[in-house]
CSV table of C-alpha atoms and ligand atoms in Angstrom, one decimal:
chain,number,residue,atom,x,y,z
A,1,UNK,CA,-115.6,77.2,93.7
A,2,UNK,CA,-115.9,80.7,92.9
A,3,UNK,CA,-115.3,83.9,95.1
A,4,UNK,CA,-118.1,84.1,97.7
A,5,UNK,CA,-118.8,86.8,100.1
A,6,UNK,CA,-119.3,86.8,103.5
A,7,UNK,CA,-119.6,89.4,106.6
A,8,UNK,CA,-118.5,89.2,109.8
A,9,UNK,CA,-119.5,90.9,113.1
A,10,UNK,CA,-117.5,93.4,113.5
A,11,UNK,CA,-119.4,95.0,111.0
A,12,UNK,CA,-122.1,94.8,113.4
A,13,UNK,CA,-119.5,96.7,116.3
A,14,UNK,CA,-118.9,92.7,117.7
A,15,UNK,CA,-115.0,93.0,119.1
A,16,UNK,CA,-115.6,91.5,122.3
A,17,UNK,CA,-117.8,88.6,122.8
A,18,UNK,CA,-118.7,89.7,126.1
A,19,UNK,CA,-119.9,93.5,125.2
A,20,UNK,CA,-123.4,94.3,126.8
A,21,UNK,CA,-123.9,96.4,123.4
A,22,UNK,CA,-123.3,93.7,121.1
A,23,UNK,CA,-126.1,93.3,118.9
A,24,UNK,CA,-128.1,89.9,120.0
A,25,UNK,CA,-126.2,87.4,117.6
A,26,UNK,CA,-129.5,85.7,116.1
A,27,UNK,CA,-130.0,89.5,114.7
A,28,UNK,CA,-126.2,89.6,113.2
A,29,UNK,CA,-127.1,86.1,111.3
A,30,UNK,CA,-130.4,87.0,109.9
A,31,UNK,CA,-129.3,90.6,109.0
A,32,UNK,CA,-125.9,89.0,107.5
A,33,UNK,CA,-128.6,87.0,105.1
A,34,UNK,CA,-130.8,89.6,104.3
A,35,UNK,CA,-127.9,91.8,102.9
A,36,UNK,CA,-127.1,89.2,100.5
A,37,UNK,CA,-123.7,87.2,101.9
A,38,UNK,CA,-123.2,83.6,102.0
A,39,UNK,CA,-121.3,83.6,104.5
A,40,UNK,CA,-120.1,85.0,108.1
A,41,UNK,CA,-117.3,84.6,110.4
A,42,UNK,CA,-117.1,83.5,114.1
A,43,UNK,CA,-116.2,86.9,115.3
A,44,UNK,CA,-114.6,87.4,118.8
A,45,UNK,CA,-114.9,83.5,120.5
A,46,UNK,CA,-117.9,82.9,122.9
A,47,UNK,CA,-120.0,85.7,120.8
A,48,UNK,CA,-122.1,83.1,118.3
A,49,UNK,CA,-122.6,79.8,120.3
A,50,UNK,CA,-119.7,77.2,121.2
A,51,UNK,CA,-122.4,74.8,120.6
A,52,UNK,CA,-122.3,72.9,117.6
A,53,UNK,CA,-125.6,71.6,117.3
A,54,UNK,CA,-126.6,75.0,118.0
A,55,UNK,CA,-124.6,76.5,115.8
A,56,UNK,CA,-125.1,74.3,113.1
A,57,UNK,CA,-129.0,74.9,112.7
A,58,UNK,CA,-128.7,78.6,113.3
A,59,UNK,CA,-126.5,79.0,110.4
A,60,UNK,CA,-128.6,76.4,108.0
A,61,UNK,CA,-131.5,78.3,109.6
A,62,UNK,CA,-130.1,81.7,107.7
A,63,UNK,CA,-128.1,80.0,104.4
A,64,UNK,CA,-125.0,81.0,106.0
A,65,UNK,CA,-121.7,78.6,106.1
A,66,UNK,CA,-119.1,79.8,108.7
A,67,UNK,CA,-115.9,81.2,106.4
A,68,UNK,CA,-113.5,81.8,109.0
A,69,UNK,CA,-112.3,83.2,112.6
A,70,UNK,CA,-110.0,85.7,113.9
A,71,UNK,CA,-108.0,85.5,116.9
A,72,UNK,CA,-107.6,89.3,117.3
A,73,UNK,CA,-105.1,89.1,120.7
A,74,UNK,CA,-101.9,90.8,122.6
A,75,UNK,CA,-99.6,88.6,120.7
A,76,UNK,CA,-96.9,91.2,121.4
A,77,UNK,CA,-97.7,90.7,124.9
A,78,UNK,CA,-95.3,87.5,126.5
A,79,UNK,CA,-97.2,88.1,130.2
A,80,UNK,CA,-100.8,87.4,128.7
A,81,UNK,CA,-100.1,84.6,126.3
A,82,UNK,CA,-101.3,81.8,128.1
A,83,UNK,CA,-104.7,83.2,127.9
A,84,UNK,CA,-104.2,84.1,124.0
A,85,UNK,CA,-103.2,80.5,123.4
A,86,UNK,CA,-106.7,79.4,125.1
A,87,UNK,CA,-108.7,81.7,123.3
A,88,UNK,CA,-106.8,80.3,120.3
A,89,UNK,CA,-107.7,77.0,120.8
A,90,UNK,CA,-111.5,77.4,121.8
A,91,UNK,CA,-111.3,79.6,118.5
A,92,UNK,CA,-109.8,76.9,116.0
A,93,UNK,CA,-111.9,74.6,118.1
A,94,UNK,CA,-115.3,76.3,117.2
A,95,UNK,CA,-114.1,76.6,113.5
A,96,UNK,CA,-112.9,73.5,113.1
A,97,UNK,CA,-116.2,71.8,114.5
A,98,UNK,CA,-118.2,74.0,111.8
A,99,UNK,CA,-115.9,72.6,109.1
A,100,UNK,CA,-114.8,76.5,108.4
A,101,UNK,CA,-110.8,76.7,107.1
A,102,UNK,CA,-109.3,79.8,108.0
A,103,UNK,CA,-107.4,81.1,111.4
A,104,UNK,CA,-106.9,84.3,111.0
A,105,UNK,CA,-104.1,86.3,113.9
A,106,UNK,CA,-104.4,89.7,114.1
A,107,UNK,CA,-101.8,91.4,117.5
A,108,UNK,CA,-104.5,93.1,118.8
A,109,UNK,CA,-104.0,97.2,119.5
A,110,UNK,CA,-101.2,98.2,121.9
A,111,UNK,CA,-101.1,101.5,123.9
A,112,UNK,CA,-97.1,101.6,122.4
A,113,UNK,CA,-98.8,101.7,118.8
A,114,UNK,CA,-102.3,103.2,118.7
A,115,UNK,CA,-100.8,106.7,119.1
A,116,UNK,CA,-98.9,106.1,115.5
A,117,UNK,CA,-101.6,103.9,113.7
A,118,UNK,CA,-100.8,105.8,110.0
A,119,UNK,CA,-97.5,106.7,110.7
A,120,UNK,CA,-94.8,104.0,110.4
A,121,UNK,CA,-92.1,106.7,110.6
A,122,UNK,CA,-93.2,107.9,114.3
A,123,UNK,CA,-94.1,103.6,115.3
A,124,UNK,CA,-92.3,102.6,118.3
A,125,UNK,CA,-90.7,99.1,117.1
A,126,UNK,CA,-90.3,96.2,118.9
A,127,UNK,CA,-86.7,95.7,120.4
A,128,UNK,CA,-84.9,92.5,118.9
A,129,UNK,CA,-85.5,90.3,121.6
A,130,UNK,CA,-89.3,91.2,121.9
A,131,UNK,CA,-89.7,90.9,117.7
A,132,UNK,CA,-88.1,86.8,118.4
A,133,UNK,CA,-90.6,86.2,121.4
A,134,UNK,CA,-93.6,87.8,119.1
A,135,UNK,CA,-92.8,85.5,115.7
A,136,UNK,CA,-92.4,82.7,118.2
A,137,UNK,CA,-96.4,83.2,119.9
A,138,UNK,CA,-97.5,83.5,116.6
A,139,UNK,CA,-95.8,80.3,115.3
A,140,UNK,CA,-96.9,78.1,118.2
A,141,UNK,CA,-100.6,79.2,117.7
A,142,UNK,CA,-100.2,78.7,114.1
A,143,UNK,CA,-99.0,75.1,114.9
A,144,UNK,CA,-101.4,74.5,117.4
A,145,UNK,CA,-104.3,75.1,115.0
A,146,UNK,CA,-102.6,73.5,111.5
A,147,UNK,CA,-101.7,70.7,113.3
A,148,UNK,CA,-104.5,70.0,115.7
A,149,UNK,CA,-107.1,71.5,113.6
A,150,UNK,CA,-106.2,71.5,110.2
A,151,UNK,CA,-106.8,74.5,109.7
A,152,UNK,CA,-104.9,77.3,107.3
A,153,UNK,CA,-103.3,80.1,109.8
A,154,UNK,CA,-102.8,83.8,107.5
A,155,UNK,CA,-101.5,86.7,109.5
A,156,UNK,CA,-103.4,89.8,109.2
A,157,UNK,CA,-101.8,93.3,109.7
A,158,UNK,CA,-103.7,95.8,111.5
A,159,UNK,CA,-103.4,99.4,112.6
A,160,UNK,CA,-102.5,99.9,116.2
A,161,UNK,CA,-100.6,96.5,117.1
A,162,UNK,CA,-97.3,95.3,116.3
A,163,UNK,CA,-98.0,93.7,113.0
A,164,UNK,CA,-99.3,96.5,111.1
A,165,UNK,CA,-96.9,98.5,108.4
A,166,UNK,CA,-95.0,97.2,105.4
A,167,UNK,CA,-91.5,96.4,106.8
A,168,UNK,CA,-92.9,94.1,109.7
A,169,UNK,CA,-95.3,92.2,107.3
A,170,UNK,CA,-93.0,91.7,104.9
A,171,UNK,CA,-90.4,90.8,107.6
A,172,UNK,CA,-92.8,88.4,109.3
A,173,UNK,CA,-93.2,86.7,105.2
A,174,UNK,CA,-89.4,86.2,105.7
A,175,UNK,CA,-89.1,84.7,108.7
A,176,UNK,CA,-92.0,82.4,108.9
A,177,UNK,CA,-92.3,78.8,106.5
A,178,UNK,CA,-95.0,79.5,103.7
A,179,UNK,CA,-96.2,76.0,104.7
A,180,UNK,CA,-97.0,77.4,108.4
A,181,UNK,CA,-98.3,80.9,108.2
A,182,UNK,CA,-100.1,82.2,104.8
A,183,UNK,CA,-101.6,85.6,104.4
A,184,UNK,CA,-105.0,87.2,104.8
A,185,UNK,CA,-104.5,90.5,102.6
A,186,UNK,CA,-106.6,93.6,104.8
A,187,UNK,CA,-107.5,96.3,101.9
A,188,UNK,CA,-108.5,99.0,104.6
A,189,UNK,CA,-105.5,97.9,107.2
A,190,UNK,CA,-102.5,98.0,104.9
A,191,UNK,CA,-104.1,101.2,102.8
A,192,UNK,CA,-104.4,103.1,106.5
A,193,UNK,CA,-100.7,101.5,106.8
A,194,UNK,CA,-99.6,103.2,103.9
A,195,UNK,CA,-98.8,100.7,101.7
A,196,UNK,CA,-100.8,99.2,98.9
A,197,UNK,CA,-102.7,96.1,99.4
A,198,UNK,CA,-103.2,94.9,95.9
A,199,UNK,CA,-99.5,95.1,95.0
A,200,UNK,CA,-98.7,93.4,98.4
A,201,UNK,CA,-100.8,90.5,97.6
A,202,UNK,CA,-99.7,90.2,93.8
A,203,UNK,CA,-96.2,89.8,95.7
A,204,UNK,CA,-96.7,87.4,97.9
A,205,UNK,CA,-100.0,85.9,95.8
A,206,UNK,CA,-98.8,82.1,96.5
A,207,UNK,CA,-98.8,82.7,100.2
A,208,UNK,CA,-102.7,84.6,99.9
A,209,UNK,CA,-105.5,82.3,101.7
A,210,UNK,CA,-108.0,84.7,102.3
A,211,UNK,CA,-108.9,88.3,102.1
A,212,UNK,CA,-111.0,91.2,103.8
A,213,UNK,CA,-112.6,93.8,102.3
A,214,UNK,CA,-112.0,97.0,104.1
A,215,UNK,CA,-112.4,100.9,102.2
A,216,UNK,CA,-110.5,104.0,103.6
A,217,UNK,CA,-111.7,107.4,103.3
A,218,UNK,CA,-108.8,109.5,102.0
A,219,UNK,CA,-109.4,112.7,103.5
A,220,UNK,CA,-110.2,111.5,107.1
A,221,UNK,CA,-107.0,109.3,106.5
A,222,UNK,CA,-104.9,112.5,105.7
A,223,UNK,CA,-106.5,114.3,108.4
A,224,UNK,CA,-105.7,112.0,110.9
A,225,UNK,CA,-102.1,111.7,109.8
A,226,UNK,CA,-101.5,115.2,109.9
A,227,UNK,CA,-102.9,115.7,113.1
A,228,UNK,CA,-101.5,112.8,114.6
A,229,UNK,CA,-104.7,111.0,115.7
A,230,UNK,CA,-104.8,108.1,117.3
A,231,UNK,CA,-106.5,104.9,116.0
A,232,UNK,CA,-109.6,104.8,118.1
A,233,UNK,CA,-110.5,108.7,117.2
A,234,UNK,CA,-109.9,107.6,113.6
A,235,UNK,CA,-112.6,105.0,113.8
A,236,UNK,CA,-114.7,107.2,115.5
A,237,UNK,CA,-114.1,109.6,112.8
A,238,UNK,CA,-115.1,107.0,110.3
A,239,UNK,CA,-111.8,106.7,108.8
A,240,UNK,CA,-113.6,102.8,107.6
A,241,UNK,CA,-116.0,104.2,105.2
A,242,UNK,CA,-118.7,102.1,102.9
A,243,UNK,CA,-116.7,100.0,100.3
A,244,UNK,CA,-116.5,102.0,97.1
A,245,UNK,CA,-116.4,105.7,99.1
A,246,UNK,CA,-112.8,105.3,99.3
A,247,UNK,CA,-109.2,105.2,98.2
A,248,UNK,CA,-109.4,101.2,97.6
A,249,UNK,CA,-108.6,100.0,94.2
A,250,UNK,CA,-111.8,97.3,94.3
A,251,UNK,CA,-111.7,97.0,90.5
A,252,UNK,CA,-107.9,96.7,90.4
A,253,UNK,CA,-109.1,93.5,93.4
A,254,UNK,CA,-111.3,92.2,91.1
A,255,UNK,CA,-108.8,91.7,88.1
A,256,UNK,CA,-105.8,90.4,90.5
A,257,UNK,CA,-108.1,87.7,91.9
A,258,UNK,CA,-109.9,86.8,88.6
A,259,UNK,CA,-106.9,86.7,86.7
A,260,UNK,CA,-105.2,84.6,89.1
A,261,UNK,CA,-108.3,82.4,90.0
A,262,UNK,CA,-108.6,82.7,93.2
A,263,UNK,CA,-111.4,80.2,94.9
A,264,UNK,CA,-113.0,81.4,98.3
A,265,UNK,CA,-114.1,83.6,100.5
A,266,UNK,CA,-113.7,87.2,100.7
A,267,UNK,CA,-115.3,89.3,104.0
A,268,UNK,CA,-116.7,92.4,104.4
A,269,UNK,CA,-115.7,94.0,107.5
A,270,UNK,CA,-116.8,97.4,107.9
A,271,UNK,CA,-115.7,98.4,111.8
A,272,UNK,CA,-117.8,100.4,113.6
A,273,UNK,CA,-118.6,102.1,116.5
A,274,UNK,CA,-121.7,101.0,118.4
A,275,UNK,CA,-122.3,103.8,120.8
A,276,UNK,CA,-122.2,106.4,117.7
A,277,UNK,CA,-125.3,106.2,115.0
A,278,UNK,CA,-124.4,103.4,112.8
A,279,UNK,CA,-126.6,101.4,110.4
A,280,UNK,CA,-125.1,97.9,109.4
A,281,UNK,CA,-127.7,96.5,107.9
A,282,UNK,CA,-127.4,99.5,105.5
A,283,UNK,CA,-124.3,99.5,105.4
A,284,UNK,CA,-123.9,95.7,104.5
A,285,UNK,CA,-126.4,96.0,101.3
A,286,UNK,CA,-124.7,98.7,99.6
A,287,UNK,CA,-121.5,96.8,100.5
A,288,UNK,CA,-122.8,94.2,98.6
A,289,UNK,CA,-124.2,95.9,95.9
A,290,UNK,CA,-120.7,97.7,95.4
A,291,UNK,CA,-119.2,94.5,95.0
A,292,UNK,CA,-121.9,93.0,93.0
A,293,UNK,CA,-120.9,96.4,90.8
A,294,UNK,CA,-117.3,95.4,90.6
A,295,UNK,CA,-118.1,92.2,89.2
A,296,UNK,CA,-117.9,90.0,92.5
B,301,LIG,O1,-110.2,91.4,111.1
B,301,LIG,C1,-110.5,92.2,111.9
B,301,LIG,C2,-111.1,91.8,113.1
B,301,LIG,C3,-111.9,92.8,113.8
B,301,LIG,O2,-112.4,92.4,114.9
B,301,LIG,C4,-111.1,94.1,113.8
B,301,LIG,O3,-111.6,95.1,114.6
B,301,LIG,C5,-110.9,94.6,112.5
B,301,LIG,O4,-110.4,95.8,112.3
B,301,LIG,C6,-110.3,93.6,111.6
B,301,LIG,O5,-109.7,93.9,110.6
Protein backbone atom coordinates (compact mmCIF):
# COMPACT_ATOMS: atom_id res chain seq x y z
CA UNK A 1 0.00 0.00 0.00
CA UNK A 2 1.22 3.28 -0.94
CA UNK A 3 0.33 6.79 0.51
CA UNK A 4 -3.28 7.68 -0.49
CA UNK A 5 -5.08 10.82 0.02
CA UNK A 6 -8.07 11.64 1.38
CA UNK A 7 -10.30 14.81 2.54
CA UNK A 8 -12.40 15.22 5.27
CA UNK A 9 -15.23 17.65 6.00
CA UNK A 10 -14.02 20.06 7.71
CA UNK A 11 -12.65 21.17 4.68
CA UNK A 12 -16.16 21.66 3.69
CA UNK A 13 -16.73 23.91 7.25
CA UNK A 14 -18.38 20.31 8.80
CA UNK A 15 -17.33 20.73 12.85
CA UNK A 16 -20.66 19.94 14.17
CA UNK A 17 -22.77 17.34 12.75
CA UNK A 18 -25.75 19.14 13.65
CA UNK A 19 -24.91 22.69 11.93
CA UNK A 20 -27.89 24.02 9.78
CA UNK A 21 -25.02 25.32 7.39
CA UNK A 22 -23.29 22.18 6.88
CA UNK A 23 -23.07 21.47 3.37
CA UNK A 24 -25.73 18.53 2.50
CA UNK A 25 -23.28 15.44 3.06
CA UNK A 26 -24.09 13.67 -0.46
CA UNK A 27 -22.50 17.11 -1.83
CA UNK A 28 -19.19 16.70 0.54
CA UNK A 29 -18.88 12.97 -1.02
CA UNK A 30 -19.28 13.62 -4.61
CA UNK A 31 -17.21 16.95 -4.42
CA UNK A 32 -14.52 14.90 -2.25
CA UNK A 33 -14.41 12.56 -5.62
CA UNK A 34 -14.42 15.06 -8.11
CA UNK A 35 -11.25 16.74 -6.54
CA UNK A 36 -9.34 13.66 -7.01
CA UNK A 37 -9.05 11.89 -3.23
CA UNK A 38 -9.63 8.29 -2.53
CA UNK A 39 -10.66 8.81 0.47
CA UNK A 40 -12.71 10.82 3.32
CA UNK A 41 -13.14 10.84 6.91
CA UNK A 42 -16.32 10.49 9.13
CA UNK A 43 -16.14 14.03 10.25
CA UNK A 44 -18.02 15.14 13.39
CA UNK A 45 -20.33 11.76 14.36
CA UNK A 46 -24.05 11.82 13.13
CA UNK A 47 -22.93 14.15 10.12
CA UNK A 48 -22.51 11.26 7.23
CA UNK A 49 -25.09 8.48 8.03
CA UNK A 50 -24.82 5.95 11.19
CA UNK A 51 -26.22 3.58 8.71
CA UNK A 52 -24.15 1.08 7.40
CA UNK A 53 -25.88 -0.08 4.53
CA UNK A 54 -26.30 3.41 3.75
CA UNK A 55 -23.19 4.35 4.20
CA UNK A 56 -21.69 1.65 2.49
CA UNK A 57 -23.28 2.39 -1.05
CA UNK A 58 -22.86 6.06 -0.74
CA UNK A 59 -19.23 5.76 -0.46
CA UNK A 60 -18.90 2.86 -3.35
CA UNK A 61 -21.33 5.13 -5.04
CA UNK A 62 -18.33 8.02 -5.11
CA UNK A 63 -14.98 5.54 -5.10
CA UNK A 64 -14.41 6.68 -1.72
CA UNK A 65 -13.15 4.21 1.36
CA UNK A 66 -13.70 5.81 4.79
CA UNK A 67 -9.81 6.54 6.18
CA UNK A 68 -10.55 7.60 9.55
CA UNK A 69 -12.57 9.70 12.44
CA UNK A 70 -11.90 12.22 14.84
CA UNK A 71 -13.30 12.56 18.11
CA UNK A 72 -12.71 16.35 18.43
CA UNK A 73 -14.14 16.77 22.30
CA UNK A 74 -13.66 18.71 25.88
CA UNK A 75 -11.32 15.99 27.06
CA UNK A 76 -9.92 18.54 29.48
CA UNK A 77 -13.26 18.90 30.69
CA UNK A 78 -14.01 15.99 33.86
CA UNK A 79 -17.93 17.46 34.11
CA UNK A 80 -18.74 16.57 30.32
CA UNK A 81 -17.02 13.34 29.85
CA UNK A 82 -19.71 10.99 30.02
CA UNK A 83 -21.02 12.46 26.98
CA UNK A 84 -17.39 12.51 25.25
CA UNK A 85 -17.10 8.83 25.95
CA UNK A 86 -20.58 8.30 24.06
CA UNK A 87 -19.72 10.31 21.26
CA UNK A 88 -16.46 8.22 21.34
CA UNK A 89 -18.05 5.09 21.11
CA UNK A 90 -20.86 5.87 18.36
CA UNK A 91 -17.60 7.31 16.61
CA UNK A 92 -15.25 4.14 16.72
CA UNK A 93 -18.62 2.43 16.26
CA UNK A 94 -19.32 4.03 12.80
CA UNK A 95 -15.58 3.51 11.81
CA UNK A 96 -15.30 0.28 12.88
CA UNK A 97 -18.54 -0.93 10.92
CA UNK A 98 -16.93 0.76 7.64
CA UNK A 99 -13.74 -1.29 8.22
CA UNK A 100 -11.83 2.40 8.54
CA UNK A 101 -8.57 2.05 11.15
CA UNK A 102 -7.86 5.23 12.66
CA UNK A 103 -9.38 7.10 16.04
CA UNK A 104 -8.14 10.20 16.06
CA UNK A 105 -8.61 12.58 19.74
CA UNK A 106 -8.29 15.92 19.37
CA UNK A 107 -9.27 18.23 23.26
CA UNK A 108 -11.50 20.26 21.52
CA UNK A 109 -10.93 24.34 22.00
CA UNK A 110 -11.23 25.69 25.53
CA UNK A 111 -12.18 29.35 26.52
CA UNK A 112 -8.80 28.94 29.06
CA UNK A 113 -6.68 28.42 25.69
CA UNK A 114 -8.23 29.96 22.57
CA UNK A 115 -7.01 33.42 23.86
CA UNK A 116 -3.13 31.98 23.54
CA UNK A 117 -3.57 29.64 20.51
CA UNK A 118 0.25 30.64 18.99
CA UNK A 119 1.66 31.57 22.14
CA UNK A 120 2.78 28.73 24.45
CA UNK A 121 4.59 31.21 26.64
CA UNK A 122 1.20 33.27 27.58
CA UNK A 123 -0.93 29.34 27.61
CA UNK A 124 -2.59 28.86 30.87
CA UNK A 125 -1.48 25.17 31.83
CA UNK A 126 -3.38 22.61 33.30
CA UNK A 127 -2.78 22.33 37.20
CA UNK A 128 -1.21 18.82 38.13
CA UNK A 129 -4.16 17.20 39.28
CA UNK A 130 -6.25 18.32 36.10
CA UNK A 131 -3.12 17.21 33.56
CA UNK A 132 -3.66 13.26 35.62
CA UNK A 133 -7.54 13.43 35.10
CA UNK A 134 -6.92 14.59 31.25
CA UNK A 135 -4.22 11.67 30.35
CA UNK A 136 -6.58 9.35 32.14
CA UNK A 137 -10.02 10.45 29.71
CA UNK A 138 -7.84 10.08 26.94
CA UNK A 139 -6.49 6.66 27.98
CA UNK A 140 -9.95 5.12 28.72
CA UNK A 141 -11.31 6.28 25.28
CA UNK A 142 -8.24 5.02 23.76
CA UNK A 143 -8.94 1.64 25.36
CA UNK A 144 -12.44 1.66 24.75
CA UNK A 145 -11.85 1.85 21.03
CA UNK A 146 -8.37 -0.47 20.72
CA UNK A 147 -9.98 -2.86 22.67
CA UNK A 148 -13.60 -2.92 21.60
CA UNK A 149 -12.93 -1.82 18.15
CA UNK A 150 -9.65 -2.55 17.13
CA UNK A 151 -8.99 0.29 16.16
CA UNK A 152 -5.47 2.40 16.24
CA UNK A 153 -6.13 5.61 18.70
CA UNK A 154 -3.16 8.70 17.66
CA UNK A 155 -3.56 11.89 19.62
CA UNK A 156 -3.68 14.97 17.61
CA UNK A 157 -2.56 18.41 18.95
CA UNK A 158 -4.53 21.32 18.14
CA UNK A 159 -4.53 25.10 18.65
CA UNK A 160 -6.90 26.23 21.29
CA UNK A 161 -7.28 23.07 23.63
CA UNK A 162 -5.12 21.60 26.15
CA UNK A 163 -3.11 19.30 23.84
CA UNK A 164 -1.69 21.69 21.57
CA UNK A 165 2.21 23.01 22.02
CA UNK A 166 5.44 21.02 22.13
CA UNK A 167 5.99 20.34 25.82
CA UNK A 168 2.39 18.84 26.45
CA UNK A 169 2.70 16.54 23.17
CA UNK A 170 5.78 15.47 23.92
CA UNK A 171 4.82 14.98 27.61
CA UNK A 172 1.60 13.16 26.68
CA UNK A 173 4.41 10.63 24.26
CA UNK A 174 5.95 10.04 27.76
CA UNK A 175 3.40 9.25 29.73
CA UNK A 176 1.14 7.14 27.57
CA UNK A 177 2.28 3.18 26.33
CA UNK A 178 3.28 3.41 22.46
CA UNK A 179 1.05 0.25 22.28
CA UNK A 180 -2.11 2.42 23.45
CA UNK A 181 -1.89 5.82 21.99
CA UNK A 182 0.15 6.52 18.61
CA UNK A 183 0.35 9.74 16.83
CA UNK A 184 -1.47 11.57 14.09
CA UNK A 185 1.30 14.31 13.10
CA UNK A 186 -1.00 17.89 12.29
CA UNK A 187 1.42 19.94 9.80
CA UNK A 188 -0.80 23.21 10.12
CA UNK A 189 -1.54 22.55 14.17
CA UNK A 190 2.02 22.05 15.48
CA UNK A 191 3.53 24.83 12.76
CA UNK A 192 0.71 27.43 14.32
CA UNK A 193 2.08 25.82 17.73
CA UNK A 194 5.38 26.79 16.96
CA UNK A 195 7.15 23.86 16.67
CA UNK A 196 8.07 21.86 13.57
CA UNK A 197 5.94 19.03 12.49
CA UNK A 198 8.31 17.14 10.28
CA UNK A 199 11.17 17.00 12.92
CA UNK A 200 8.43 16.06 15.58
CA UNK A 201 7.37 13.10 13.55
CA UNK A 202 11.07 11.95 12.48
CA UNK A 203 11.28 11.83 16.44
CA UNK A 204 8.66 9.96 17.37
CA UNK A 205 8.32 8.26 13.62
CA UNK A 206 7.63 4.60 15.25
CA UNK A 207 4.72 5.98 17.25
CA UNK A 208 3.28 7.94 13.63
CA UNK A 209 -0.17 6.16 12.43
CA UNK A 210 -1.50 8.80 10.40
CA UNK A 211 -1.13 12.33 9.27
CA UNK A 212 -3.03 15.57 8.17
CA UNK A 213 -2.17 17.89 5.90
CA UNK A 214 -2.64 21.37 7.03
CA UNK A 215 -0.56 24.79 5.48
CA UNK A 216 -0.05 27.96 7.58
CA UNK A 217 0.25 31.30 6.20
CA UNK A 218 3.30 32.92 7.71
CA UNK A 219 2.36 36.42 7.83
CA UNK A 220 -1.21 36.06 9.16
CA UNK A 221 0.50 33.65 11.69
CA UNK A 222 2.97 36.48 12.82
CA UNK A 223 0.25 38.85 12.76
CA UNK A 224 -1.80 37.12 14.93
CA UNK A 225 0.91 36.45 17.38
CA UNK A 226 1.84 39.81 17.67
CA UNK A 227 -1.38 41.05 18.17
CA UNK A 228 -2.46 38.48 20.32
CA UNK A 229 -5.42 37.08 18.40
CA UNK A 230 -7.36 34.63 19.34
CA UNK A 231 -7.92 31.25 17.46
CA UNK A 232 -11.30 31.82 16.01
CA UNK A 233 -10.25 35.44 14.47
CA UNK A 234 -7.20 33.63 13.16
CA UNK A 235 -9.31 31.24 11.11
CA UNK A 236 -11.39 33.78 10.11
CA UNK A 237 -8.40 35.60 9.05
CA UNK A 238 -7.39 32.53 6.99
CA UNK A 239 -4.45 31.76 9.03
CA UNK A 240 -5.25 27.86 7.20
CA UNK A 241 -4.30 28.84 3.78
CA UNK A 242 -4.19 26.34 0.45
CA UNK A 243 -1.45 23.68 0.82
CA UNK A 244 1.66 24.93 -0.84
CA UNK A 245 0.85 29.03 0.12
CA UNK A 246 2.55 28.47 3.29
CA UNK A 247 5.31 27.97 5.67
CA UNK A 248 4.93 23.97 5.54
CA UNK A 249 7.89 22.04 4.41
CA UNK A 250 5.56 19.59 2.06
CA UNK A 251 8.69 18.48 0.10
CA UNK A 252 10.67 17.95 3.26
CA UNK A 253 6.95 15.51 4.10
CA UNK A 254 7.44 13.88 1.10
CA UNK A 255 11.13 12.71 1.71
CA UNK A 256 10.51 11.77 5.52
CA UNK A 257 7.56 9.51 4.54
CA UNK A 258 9.08 8.05 1.37
CA UNK A 259 12.26 7.41 2.84
CA UNK A 260 10.81 5.77 5.75
CA UNK A 261 7.99 3.94 3.81
CA UNK A 262 5.20 4.91 5.26
CA UNK A 263 1.83 2.97 3.95
CA UNK A 264 -1.57 4.96 4.29
CA UNK A 265 -3.57 7.57 4.39
CA UNK A 266 -2.74 11.18 4.54
CA UNK A 267 -5.93 13.93 4.83
CA UNK A 268 -6.35 17.09 3.65
CA UNK A 269 -8.08 19.27 6.00
CA UNK A 270 -8.26 22.76 5.08
CA UNK A 271 -10.67 24.45 7.91
CA UNK A 272 -12.85 26.90 7.05
CA UNK A 273 -15.32 29.28 7.76
CA UNK A 274 -18.72 28.67 6.24
CA UNK A 275 -20.46 31.96 6.78
CA UNK A 276 -17.41 33.81 5.02
CA UNK A 277 -16.88 33.21 1.00
CA UNK A 278 -15.14 29.99 0.83
CA UNK A 279 -14.75 27.63 -2.14
CA UNK A 280 -13.79 23.99 -1.18
CA UNK A 281 -14.27 22.42 -4.14
CA UNK A 282 -11.56 24.85 -5.31
CA UNK A 283 -9.82 24.63 -2.72
CA UNK A 284 -9.64 20.73 -2.68
CA UNK A 285 -8.29 20.44 -6.48
CA UNK A 286 -5.43 22.63 -6.19
CA UNK A 287 -4.78 20.87 -2.81
CA UNK A 288 -4.52 17.98 -4.78
CA UNK A 289 -2.72 19.10 -7.46
CA UNK A 290 -0.05 20.63 -4.97
CA UNK A 291 0.42 17.37 -3.61
CA UNK A 292 0.33 15.55 -6.90
CA UNK A 293 3.42 18.37 -7.44
CA UNK A 294 5.30 17.18 -4.45
CA UNK A 295 5.38 13.79 -5.62
CA UNK A 296 2.22 12.32 -3.55
O1 LIG B 1 -8.54 17.21 12.78
C1 LIG B 1 -9.21 18.21 12.84
C2 LIG B 1 -10.65 18.08 13.04
C3 LIG B 1 -11.38 19.31 12.66
O2 LIG B 1 -12.70 19.15 12.83
C4 LIG B 1 -10.72 20.50 13.28
O3 LIG B 1 -11.42 21.66 13.14
C5 LIG B 1 -9.43 20.66 12.61
O4 LIG B 1 -8.75 21.82 12.92
C6 LIG B 1 -8.59 19.47 12.74
O5 LIG B 1 -7.38 19.56 12.70
Amino acid sequence: MAIRIGNAPCSWGVEFADDPRNPPWQQVLQDCAAAGYRGIELGPVGYLPEDRSQLDDALQKEDLTLTAGVVFQPFHDPDGFADVFKTAERTANALASQGAQHLVLIDSISARRAPTAGRPSEAEQLSSSEWQGFVERIKTVAKMARDGYGLTVSIHSHAAGFMDFHDELERLMQEVDADLLKLCIDTGHQTYAGFDPINFMERYYDRLAYVHCKDIDPKIKADVILQRTDFYKACGDGIFCNLGQGEVKFDALHKLLTQRGYQGWMTVEQDCDPLLEVSPLSDAIANREFLASMGF
